[in-house]
XYZ file of C-alpha atoms in Angstrom:
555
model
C 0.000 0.000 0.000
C 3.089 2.400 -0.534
C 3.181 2.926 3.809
C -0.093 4.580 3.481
C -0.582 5.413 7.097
C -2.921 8.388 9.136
C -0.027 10.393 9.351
C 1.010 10.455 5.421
C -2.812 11.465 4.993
C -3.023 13.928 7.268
C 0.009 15.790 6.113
C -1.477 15.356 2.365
C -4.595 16.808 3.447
C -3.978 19.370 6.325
C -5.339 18.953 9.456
C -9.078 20.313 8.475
C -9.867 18.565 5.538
C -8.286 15.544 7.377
C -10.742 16.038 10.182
C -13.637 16.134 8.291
C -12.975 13.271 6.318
C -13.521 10.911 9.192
C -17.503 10.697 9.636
C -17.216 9.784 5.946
C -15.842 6.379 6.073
C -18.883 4.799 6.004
C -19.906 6.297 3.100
C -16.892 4.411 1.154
C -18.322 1.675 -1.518
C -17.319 0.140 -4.415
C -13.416 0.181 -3.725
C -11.931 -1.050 -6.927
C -8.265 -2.038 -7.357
C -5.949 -1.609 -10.275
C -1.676 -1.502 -10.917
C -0.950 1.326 -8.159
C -4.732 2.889 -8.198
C -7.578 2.504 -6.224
C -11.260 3.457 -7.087
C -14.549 4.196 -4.580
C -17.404 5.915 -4.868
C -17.682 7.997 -1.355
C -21.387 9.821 -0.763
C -21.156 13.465 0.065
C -23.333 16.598 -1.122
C -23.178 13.768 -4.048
C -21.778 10.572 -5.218
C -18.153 11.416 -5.896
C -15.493 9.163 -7.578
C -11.703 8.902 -5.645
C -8.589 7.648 -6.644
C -6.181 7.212 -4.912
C -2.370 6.462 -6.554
C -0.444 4.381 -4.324
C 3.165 2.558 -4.805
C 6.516 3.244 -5.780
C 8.964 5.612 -4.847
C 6.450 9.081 -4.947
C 4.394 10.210 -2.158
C 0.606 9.117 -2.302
C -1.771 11.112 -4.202
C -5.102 11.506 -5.387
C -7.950 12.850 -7.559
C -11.427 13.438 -6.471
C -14.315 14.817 -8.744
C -15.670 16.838 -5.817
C -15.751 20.903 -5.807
C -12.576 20.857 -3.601
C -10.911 18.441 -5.269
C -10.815 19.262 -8.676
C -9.002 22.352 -7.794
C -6.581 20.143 -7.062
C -6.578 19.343 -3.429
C -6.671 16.487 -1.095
C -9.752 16.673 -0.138
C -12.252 15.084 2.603
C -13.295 11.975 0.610
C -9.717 10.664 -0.321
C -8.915 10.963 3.097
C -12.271 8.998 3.799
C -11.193 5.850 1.434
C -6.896 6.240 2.589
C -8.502 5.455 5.968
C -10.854 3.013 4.947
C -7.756 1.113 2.905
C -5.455 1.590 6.314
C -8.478 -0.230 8.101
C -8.388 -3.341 5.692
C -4.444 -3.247 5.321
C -4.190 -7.337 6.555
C -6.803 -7.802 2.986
C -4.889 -5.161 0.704
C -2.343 -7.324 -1.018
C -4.741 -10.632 -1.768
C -7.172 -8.493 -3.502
C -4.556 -6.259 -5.280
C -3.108 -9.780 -6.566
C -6.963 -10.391 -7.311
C -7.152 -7.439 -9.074
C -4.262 -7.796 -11.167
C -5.237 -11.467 -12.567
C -8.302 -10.066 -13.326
C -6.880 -7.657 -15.667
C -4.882 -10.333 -17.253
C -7.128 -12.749 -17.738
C -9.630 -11.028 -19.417
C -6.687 -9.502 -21.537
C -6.168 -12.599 -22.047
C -9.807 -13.598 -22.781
C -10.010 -10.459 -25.351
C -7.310 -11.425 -27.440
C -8.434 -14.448 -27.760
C -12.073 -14.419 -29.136
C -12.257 -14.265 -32.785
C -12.845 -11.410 -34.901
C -16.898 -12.123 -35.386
C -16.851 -12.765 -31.547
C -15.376 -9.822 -30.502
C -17.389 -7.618 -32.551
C -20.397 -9.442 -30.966
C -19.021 -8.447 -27.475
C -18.897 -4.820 -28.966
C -22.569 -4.467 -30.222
C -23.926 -6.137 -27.102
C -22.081 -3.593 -24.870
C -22.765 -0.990 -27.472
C -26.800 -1.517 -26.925
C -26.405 -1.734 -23.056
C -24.451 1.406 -22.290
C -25.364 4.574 -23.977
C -22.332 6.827 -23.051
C -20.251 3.798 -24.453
C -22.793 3.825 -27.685
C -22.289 7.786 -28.211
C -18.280 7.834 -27.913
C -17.989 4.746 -30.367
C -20.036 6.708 -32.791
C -18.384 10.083 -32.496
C -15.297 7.942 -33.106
C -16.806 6.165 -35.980
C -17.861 9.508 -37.412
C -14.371 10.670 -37.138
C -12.389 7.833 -38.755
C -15.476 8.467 -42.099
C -14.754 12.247 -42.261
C -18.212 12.781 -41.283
C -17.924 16.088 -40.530
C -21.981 16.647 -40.138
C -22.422 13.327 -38.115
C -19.825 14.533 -35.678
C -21.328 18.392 -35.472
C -25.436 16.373 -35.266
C -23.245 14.565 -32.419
C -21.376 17.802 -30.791
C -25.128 19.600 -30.899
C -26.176 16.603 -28.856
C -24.146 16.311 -26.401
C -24.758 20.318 -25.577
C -27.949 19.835 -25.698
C -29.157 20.293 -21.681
C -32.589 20.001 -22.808
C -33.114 16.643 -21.372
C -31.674 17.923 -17.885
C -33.950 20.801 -17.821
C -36.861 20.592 -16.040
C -39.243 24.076 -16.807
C -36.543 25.311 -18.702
C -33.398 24.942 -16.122
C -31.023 22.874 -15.233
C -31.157 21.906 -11.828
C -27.914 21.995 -9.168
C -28.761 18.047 -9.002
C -28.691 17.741 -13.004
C -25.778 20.020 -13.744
C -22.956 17.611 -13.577
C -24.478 14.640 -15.428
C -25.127 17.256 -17.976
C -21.472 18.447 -18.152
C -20.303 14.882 -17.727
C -21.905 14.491 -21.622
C -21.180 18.246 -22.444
C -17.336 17.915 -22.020
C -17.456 14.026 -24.384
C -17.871 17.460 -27.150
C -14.060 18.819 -26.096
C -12.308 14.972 -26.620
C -14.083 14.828 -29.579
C -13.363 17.822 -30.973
C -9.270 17.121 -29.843
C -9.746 14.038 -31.253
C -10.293 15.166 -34.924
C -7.095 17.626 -34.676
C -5.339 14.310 -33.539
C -6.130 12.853 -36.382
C -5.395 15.425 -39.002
C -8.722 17.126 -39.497
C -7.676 20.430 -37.665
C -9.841 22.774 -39.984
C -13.263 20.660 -39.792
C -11.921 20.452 -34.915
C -11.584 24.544 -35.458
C -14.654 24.931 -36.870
C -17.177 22.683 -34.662
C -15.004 24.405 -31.291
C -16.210 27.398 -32.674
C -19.625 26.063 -32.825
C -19.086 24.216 -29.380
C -18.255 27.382 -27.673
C -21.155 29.239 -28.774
C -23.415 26.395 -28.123
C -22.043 25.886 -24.662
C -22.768 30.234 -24.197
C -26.004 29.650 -25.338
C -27.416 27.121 -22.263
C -24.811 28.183 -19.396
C -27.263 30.885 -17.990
C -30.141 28.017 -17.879
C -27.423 25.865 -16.045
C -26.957 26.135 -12.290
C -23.416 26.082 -12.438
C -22.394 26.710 -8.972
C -19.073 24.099 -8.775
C -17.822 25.700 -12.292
C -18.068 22.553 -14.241
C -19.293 24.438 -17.654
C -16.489 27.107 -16.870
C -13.759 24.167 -17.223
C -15.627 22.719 -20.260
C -15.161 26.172 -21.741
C -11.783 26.645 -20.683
C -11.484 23.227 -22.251
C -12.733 23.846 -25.869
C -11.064 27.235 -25.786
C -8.054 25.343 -25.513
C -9.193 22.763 -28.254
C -9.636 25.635 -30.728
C -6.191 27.019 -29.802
C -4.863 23.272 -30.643
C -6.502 23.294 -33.742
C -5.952 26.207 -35.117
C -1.682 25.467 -34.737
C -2.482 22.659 -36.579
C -4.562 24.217 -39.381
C -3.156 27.203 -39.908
C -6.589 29.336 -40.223
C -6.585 32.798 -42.028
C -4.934 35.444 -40.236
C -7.987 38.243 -40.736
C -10.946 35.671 -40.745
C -9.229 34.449 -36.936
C -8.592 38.085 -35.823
C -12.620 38.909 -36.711
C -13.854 35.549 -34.604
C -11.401 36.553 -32.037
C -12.367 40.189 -31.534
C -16.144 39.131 -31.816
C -15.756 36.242 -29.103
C -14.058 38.607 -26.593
C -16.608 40.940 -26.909
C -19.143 38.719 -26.389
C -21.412 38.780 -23.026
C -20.412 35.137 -22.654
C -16.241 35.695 -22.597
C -16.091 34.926 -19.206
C -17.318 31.704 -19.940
C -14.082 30.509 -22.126
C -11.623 33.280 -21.437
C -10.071 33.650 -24.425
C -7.531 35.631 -24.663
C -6.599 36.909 -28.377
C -3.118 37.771 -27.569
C -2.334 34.082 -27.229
C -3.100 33.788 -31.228
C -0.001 36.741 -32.113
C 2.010 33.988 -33.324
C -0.573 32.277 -35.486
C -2.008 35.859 -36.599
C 1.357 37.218 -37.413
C 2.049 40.551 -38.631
C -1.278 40.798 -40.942
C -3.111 39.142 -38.204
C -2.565 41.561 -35.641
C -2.883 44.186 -37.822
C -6.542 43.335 -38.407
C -6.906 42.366 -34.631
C -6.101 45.903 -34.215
C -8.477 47.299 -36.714
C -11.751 45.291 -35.572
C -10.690 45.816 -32.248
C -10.769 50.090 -32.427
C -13.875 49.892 -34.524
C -16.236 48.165 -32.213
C -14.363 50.715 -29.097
C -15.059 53.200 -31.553
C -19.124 52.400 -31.758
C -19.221 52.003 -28.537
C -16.661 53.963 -26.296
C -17.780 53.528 -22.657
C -18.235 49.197 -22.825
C -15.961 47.822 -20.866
C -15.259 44.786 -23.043
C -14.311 47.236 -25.654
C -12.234 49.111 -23.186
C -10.080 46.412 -21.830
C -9.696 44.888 -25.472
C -8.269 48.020 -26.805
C -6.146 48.707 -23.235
C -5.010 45.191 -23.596
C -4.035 45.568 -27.307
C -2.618 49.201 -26.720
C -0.168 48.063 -23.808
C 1.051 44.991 -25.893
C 1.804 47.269 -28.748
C 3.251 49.742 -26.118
C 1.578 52.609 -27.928
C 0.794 54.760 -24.799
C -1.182 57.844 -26.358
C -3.728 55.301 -27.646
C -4.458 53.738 -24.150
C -4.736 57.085 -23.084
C -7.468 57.781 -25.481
C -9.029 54.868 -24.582
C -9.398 56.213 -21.174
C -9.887 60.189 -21.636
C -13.011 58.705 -23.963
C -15.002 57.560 -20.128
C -13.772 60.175 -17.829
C -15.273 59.294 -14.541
C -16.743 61.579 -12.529
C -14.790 61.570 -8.977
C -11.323 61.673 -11.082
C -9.863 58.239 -11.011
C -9.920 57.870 -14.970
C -7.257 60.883 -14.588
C -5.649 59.179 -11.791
C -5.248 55.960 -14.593
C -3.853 58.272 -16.990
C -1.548 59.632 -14.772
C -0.245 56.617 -13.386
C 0.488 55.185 -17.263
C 1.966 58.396 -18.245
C 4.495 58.544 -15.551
C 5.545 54.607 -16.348
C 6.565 55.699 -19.605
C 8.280 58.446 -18.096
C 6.205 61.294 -19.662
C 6.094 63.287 -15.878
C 5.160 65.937 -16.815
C 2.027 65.267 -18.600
C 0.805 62.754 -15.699
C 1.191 65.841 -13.577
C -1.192 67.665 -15.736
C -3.828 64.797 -15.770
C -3.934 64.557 -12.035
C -4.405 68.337 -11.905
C -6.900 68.104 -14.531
C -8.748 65.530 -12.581
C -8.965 67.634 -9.440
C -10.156 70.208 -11.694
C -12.660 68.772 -13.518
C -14.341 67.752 -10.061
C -17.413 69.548 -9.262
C -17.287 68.623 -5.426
C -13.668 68.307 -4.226
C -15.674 66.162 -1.279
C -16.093 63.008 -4.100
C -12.680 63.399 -5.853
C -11.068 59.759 -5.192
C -9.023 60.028 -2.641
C -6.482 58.317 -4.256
C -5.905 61.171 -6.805
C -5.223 63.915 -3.735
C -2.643 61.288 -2.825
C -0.674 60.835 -5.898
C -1.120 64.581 -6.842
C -0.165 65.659 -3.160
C 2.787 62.889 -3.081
C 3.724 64.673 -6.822
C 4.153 68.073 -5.341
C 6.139 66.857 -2.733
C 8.327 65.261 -4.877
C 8.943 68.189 -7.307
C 9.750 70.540 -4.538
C 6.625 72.011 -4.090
C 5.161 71.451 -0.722
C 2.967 74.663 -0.424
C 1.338 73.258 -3.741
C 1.044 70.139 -1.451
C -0.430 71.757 1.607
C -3.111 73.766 -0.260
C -4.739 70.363 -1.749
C -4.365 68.980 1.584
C -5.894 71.919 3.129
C -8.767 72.460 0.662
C -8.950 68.667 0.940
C -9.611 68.686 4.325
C -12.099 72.005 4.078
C -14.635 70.081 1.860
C -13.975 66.437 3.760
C -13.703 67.453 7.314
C -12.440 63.726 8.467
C -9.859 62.484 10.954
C -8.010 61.135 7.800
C -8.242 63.866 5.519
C -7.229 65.932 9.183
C -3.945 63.563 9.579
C -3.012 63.895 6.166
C -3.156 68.182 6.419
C -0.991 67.804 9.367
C 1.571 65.782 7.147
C 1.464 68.257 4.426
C 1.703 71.221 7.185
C 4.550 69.658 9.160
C 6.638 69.386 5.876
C 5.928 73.183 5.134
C 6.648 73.898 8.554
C 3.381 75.875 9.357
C 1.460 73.168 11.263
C 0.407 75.733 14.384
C -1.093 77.842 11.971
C -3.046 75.545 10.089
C -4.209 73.231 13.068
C -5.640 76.633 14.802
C -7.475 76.843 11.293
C -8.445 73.119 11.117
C -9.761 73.464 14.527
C -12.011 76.492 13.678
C -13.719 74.637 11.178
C -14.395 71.739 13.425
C -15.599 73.428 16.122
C -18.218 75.244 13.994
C -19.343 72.309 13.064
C -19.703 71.005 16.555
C -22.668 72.377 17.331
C -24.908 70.666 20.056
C -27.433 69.808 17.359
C -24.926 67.690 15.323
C -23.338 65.302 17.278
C -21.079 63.787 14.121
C -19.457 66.951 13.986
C -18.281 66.684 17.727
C -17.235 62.908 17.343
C -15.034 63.647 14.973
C -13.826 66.901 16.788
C -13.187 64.398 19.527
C -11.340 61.812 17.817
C -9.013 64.552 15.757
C -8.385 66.112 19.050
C -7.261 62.456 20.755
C -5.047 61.778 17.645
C -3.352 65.238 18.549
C -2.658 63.754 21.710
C -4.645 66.431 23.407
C -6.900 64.607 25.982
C -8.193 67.740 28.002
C -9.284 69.511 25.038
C -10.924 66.229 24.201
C -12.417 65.813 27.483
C -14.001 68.812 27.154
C -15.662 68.919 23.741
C -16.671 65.372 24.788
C -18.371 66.329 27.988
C -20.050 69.977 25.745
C -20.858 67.975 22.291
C -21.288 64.105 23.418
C -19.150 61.218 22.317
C -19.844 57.536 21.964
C -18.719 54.766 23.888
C -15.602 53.888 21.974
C -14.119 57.326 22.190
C -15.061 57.436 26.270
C -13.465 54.271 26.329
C -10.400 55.780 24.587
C -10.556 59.075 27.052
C -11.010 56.889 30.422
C -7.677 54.727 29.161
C -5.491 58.272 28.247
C -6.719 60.066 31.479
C -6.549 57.665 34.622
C -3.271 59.275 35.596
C -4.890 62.621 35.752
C -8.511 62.082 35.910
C -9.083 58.820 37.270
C -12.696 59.953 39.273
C -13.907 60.598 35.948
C -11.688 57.669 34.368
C -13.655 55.420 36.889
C -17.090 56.879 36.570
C -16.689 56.033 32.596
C -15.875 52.676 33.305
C -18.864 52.177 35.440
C -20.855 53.063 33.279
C -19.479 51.125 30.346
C -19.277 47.838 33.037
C -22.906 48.152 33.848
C -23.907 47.838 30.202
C -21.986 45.268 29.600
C -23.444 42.740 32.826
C -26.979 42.163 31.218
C -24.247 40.735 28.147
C -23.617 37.155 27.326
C -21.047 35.790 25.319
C -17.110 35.615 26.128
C -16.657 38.546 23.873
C -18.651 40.741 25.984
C -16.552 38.548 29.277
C -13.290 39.699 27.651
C -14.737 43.251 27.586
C -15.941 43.160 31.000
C -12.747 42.138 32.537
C -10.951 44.670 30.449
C -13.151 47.390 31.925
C -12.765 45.948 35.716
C -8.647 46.219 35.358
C -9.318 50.070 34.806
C -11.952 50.225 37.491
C -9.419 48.405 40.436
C -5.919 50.361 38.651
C -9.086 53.953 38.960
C -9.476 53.193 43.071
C -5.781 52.125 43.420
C -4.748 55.941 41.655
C -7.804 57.246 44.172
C -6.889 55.495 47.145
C -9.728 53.538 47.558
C -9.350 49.967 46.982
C -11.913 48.738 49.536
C -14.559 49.876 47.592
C -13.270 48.137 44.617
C -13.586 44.867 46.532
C -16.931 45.363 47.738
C -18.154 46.264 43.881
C -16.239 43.322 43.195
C -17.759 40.968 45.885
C -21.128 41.901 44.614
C -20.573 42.180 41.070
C -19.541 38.058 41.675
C -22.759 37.895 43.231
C -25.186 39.072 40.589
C -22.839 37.397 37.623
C -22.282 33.932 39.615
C -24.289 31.985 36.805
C -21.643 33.005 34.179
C -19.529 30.423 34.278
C -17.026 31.595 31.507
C -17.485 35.144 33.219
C -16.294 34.312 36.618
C -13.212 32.031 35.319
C -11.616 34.799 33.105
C -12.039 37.063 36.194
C -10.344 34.677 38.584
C -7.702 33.948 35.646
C -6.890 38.090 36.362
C -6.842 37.991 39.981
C -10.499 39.912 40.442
């Protein structure tokens, strides 16, 4: 069994997925052995199929069919039939024998039925399994040429008709329908294979728009049609290398399918192609790609085919003009601009876009704030801080935040005029403190704590109001100074918090009762912090979690 033991699994499957996979080993059946594979079926959300790869010198690994394991992990279920294989170790080797001589002899048996025998065998298995029937025929189809056999075939297996009930594909139907749907991507690979690239190029075509046709009647939630896209995208790519398709004719399908509302679905990306389209190729890549931008400027498809086309071509004016054609509103299109102007080292027209874009603001309040930073870290840069502080500043006028606040300072600091402007700052604030709007006097509060001056903040506090957070914050700066009104805070807050449940509100609690004993400690009063204590054990005794954490802290 290649020393398979619970320790090799774990470590393959991390300690959560390893977990998890042990309620499932009773839902292991139909183990099946091979030469250094084993099969099961193990029953989940559905019936998924493991394998597990065991022998020789590698590590053990696996493949599972579920969500989690196609993405290529080692996932609950193989851990489910590793344990189930570790628990019939003393049988493993007799049935692995078994297994083997069953291969051989009906290898054996095969080779030697005669010709009319054999093809008995086939037509009997042929008319029993249906999935057997279709790839036999596709195959068939193939080997004749028969190019409009194999596209009635393709059309078929797309087809999610007879998974639909009402018109949709149900989660519980999906994958049996993409279990036939991707049959249409080997078949297709098949006929570049065997030297019919033009006729596999043409029906992946038609495969991928037959696939974008049903996938929004498909609940696709594990992204099973995704890879079946992904999978004839990759088919066509094959096939066209091998067929050599018409540079223009490709660069039209190419520039149509990425513009199409269904590109997600195969992700086709027609730089991959330069090779194939070559010089002429690209050319008309380039052409069909700036006239559908050009009919329709602000789609994004358009926009990212052109910006994608425009950077691989390095031609930077025309990714500008892509952008300057949807100039948002709040200035980030300028920001965009900016930033691509100053990689290709044209400074001094990024600096003129960012200005623009603070310009062409109507409310300096919306601008993106990452435009004031770029332009303000610009200025700085160039040697022109007062340039700096006055967007800060007028920044800070139309967004009166504790950010936009700290970022003034910066800007003030460096233009060494920071008493000045804070006096300003502070004006502004406090006229919008009034008693009537309490947001104004938060943030008044918190500007004035981030200053590092707690009395002022005290005081506008105590005139305009604050909320609990920020009397939190004042009761932690102030119990050297204050800590009668340090304490009475934390009363308060404490009080609230004993009709709480929950060790998140415990944590808080005991927080809050370290500041209350360090408050009567500062005051000279630590008998009445044991008597609040004694009775605040009292009312709380049922809180089990409560009264551990607060022994665990010595209260």
């Amino acid at each position: 069994m290649g020393g398979l033991t619970e320790a090799k699994l774990r470590a393959l499957a991390g300690e959560r997925s390893f977990e998890r996979g042990l309620p499932y080993v009773d839902e292991v059946s139909g183990v099946e052995f091979g030469d250094g594979w084993i099969r099961a079926w193990v029953r989940g959300t559905e019936r998924y199929e493991v394998e597990l790869l065991l022998g020789g010198r590698r590590k053990p690994a696996g493949t599972c069919d579920c969500p989690y394991g196609r993405e290529g992990n080692f996932c609950k279920h193989l851990v489910a039939l590793g344990l189930t294989l570790i628990a019939q170790e003393a049988d493993l080797a007799r049935r692995r024998k078994a297994a083997r001589d069953r291969t051989r002899g009906l290898d054996a048996w095969l080779t030697g039925l005669s010709r009319g025998d054999l093809l008995a065998l086939v037509r009997e298995e042929v008319a029993e399994d249906r999935n057997l029937r279709r790839r036999l025929e596709l195959r068939a189809a193939s080997a004749r040429g028969d190019v409009a056999g194999i596209r009635s075939r393709i059309r078929e297996l797309l087809d999610s008709g007879p998974f639909a009930q009402y018109g949709y594909v149900e989660y519980a139907d999906a994958r049996a329908y993409a279990d036939q749907a991707r049959q249409a991507v080997d078949t297709i690979r098949s006929l570049t294979a065997s030297g019919r690239a033009a006729d596999a190029m043409t029906l992946a075509r038609e495969a991928i728009g037959l696939l974008a046709a049903v996938v929004e009647s498909v609940d696709d939630s594990d992204g099973r049609l995704g890879e079946i896209g992904a999978g004839l995208a990759d088919a066509h790519h094959e096939a066209c290398c091998a067929a050599g398709p018409d540079p223009e004719e490709l660069a039209h399908w190419l520039v149509t399918r990425a513009l199409d509302d269904a590109a997600d679905l195969t992700d086709i990306d027609p730089l991959d192609y330069a090779d194939l389209l070559g010089e002429r190729g690209m050319a008309a890549l380039r052409r069909y790609a700036i006239a559908a931008w050009q009919a329709n400027r602000t789609g994004w498809a358009e926009k990212h085919l052109m910006q994608r086309l425009a950077k691989s071509g390095r031609d930077i004016d025309m990714v500008i003009a892509v952008h300057a054609a949807d100039l948002a509103p709040n200035g980030h299109t300028h920001l965009l601009i900016a930033r691509e102007l100053d990689t290709a080292g044209r400074t001094a027209e990024a600096l003129e876009w960012a200005e623009r874009g603070i310009r062409e603001t109507a409310d300096l309040a919306t601008v993106d704030t990452a435009l004031i930073d770029h332009l303000a870290d610009r200025y700085t840069r160039i040697g022109r801080p007062a340039d700096a502080l006055t967007l800060r500043r007028d920044r800070f006028a139309a967004r009166r935040t504790l950010l936009a606040y700290q970022q003034l300072r910066a800007a003030a600091i460096a233009a060494a005029c920071w008493p000045t402007e804070r006096e300003k700052a502070l004006a502004l604030l406090r006229a919008d403190a009034e008693p009537a709007d309490t947001r104004g006097g938060r943030v008044l509060v918190d500007i004035l704590l981030d200053d590092g001056d707690v009395e002022a903040a005290w005081r506008t506090a105590g005139e305009y109001g604050a909320h609990d957070g920020q009397w939190l914050t004042l009761a932690d700066h102030s119990r050297p100074t204050r800590p009668a009104d340090a304490l009475a805070v934390y009363l308060r807050l404490a009080t609230r918090l004993t009709h709480e449940t929950g060790n998140r509100a415990y944590q808080q609690l005991v927080s809050l009762l370290l500041g209350i004993r360090d408050c009567h400690r500062r005051l000279g009063t630590p008998d009445d912090f044991t008597a609040y204590i004694t009775d605040l054990r009292a009312a709380q005794k049922r809180k089990r979690n409560l009264m551990r954490l607060m022994d665990e802290y010595g209260l």
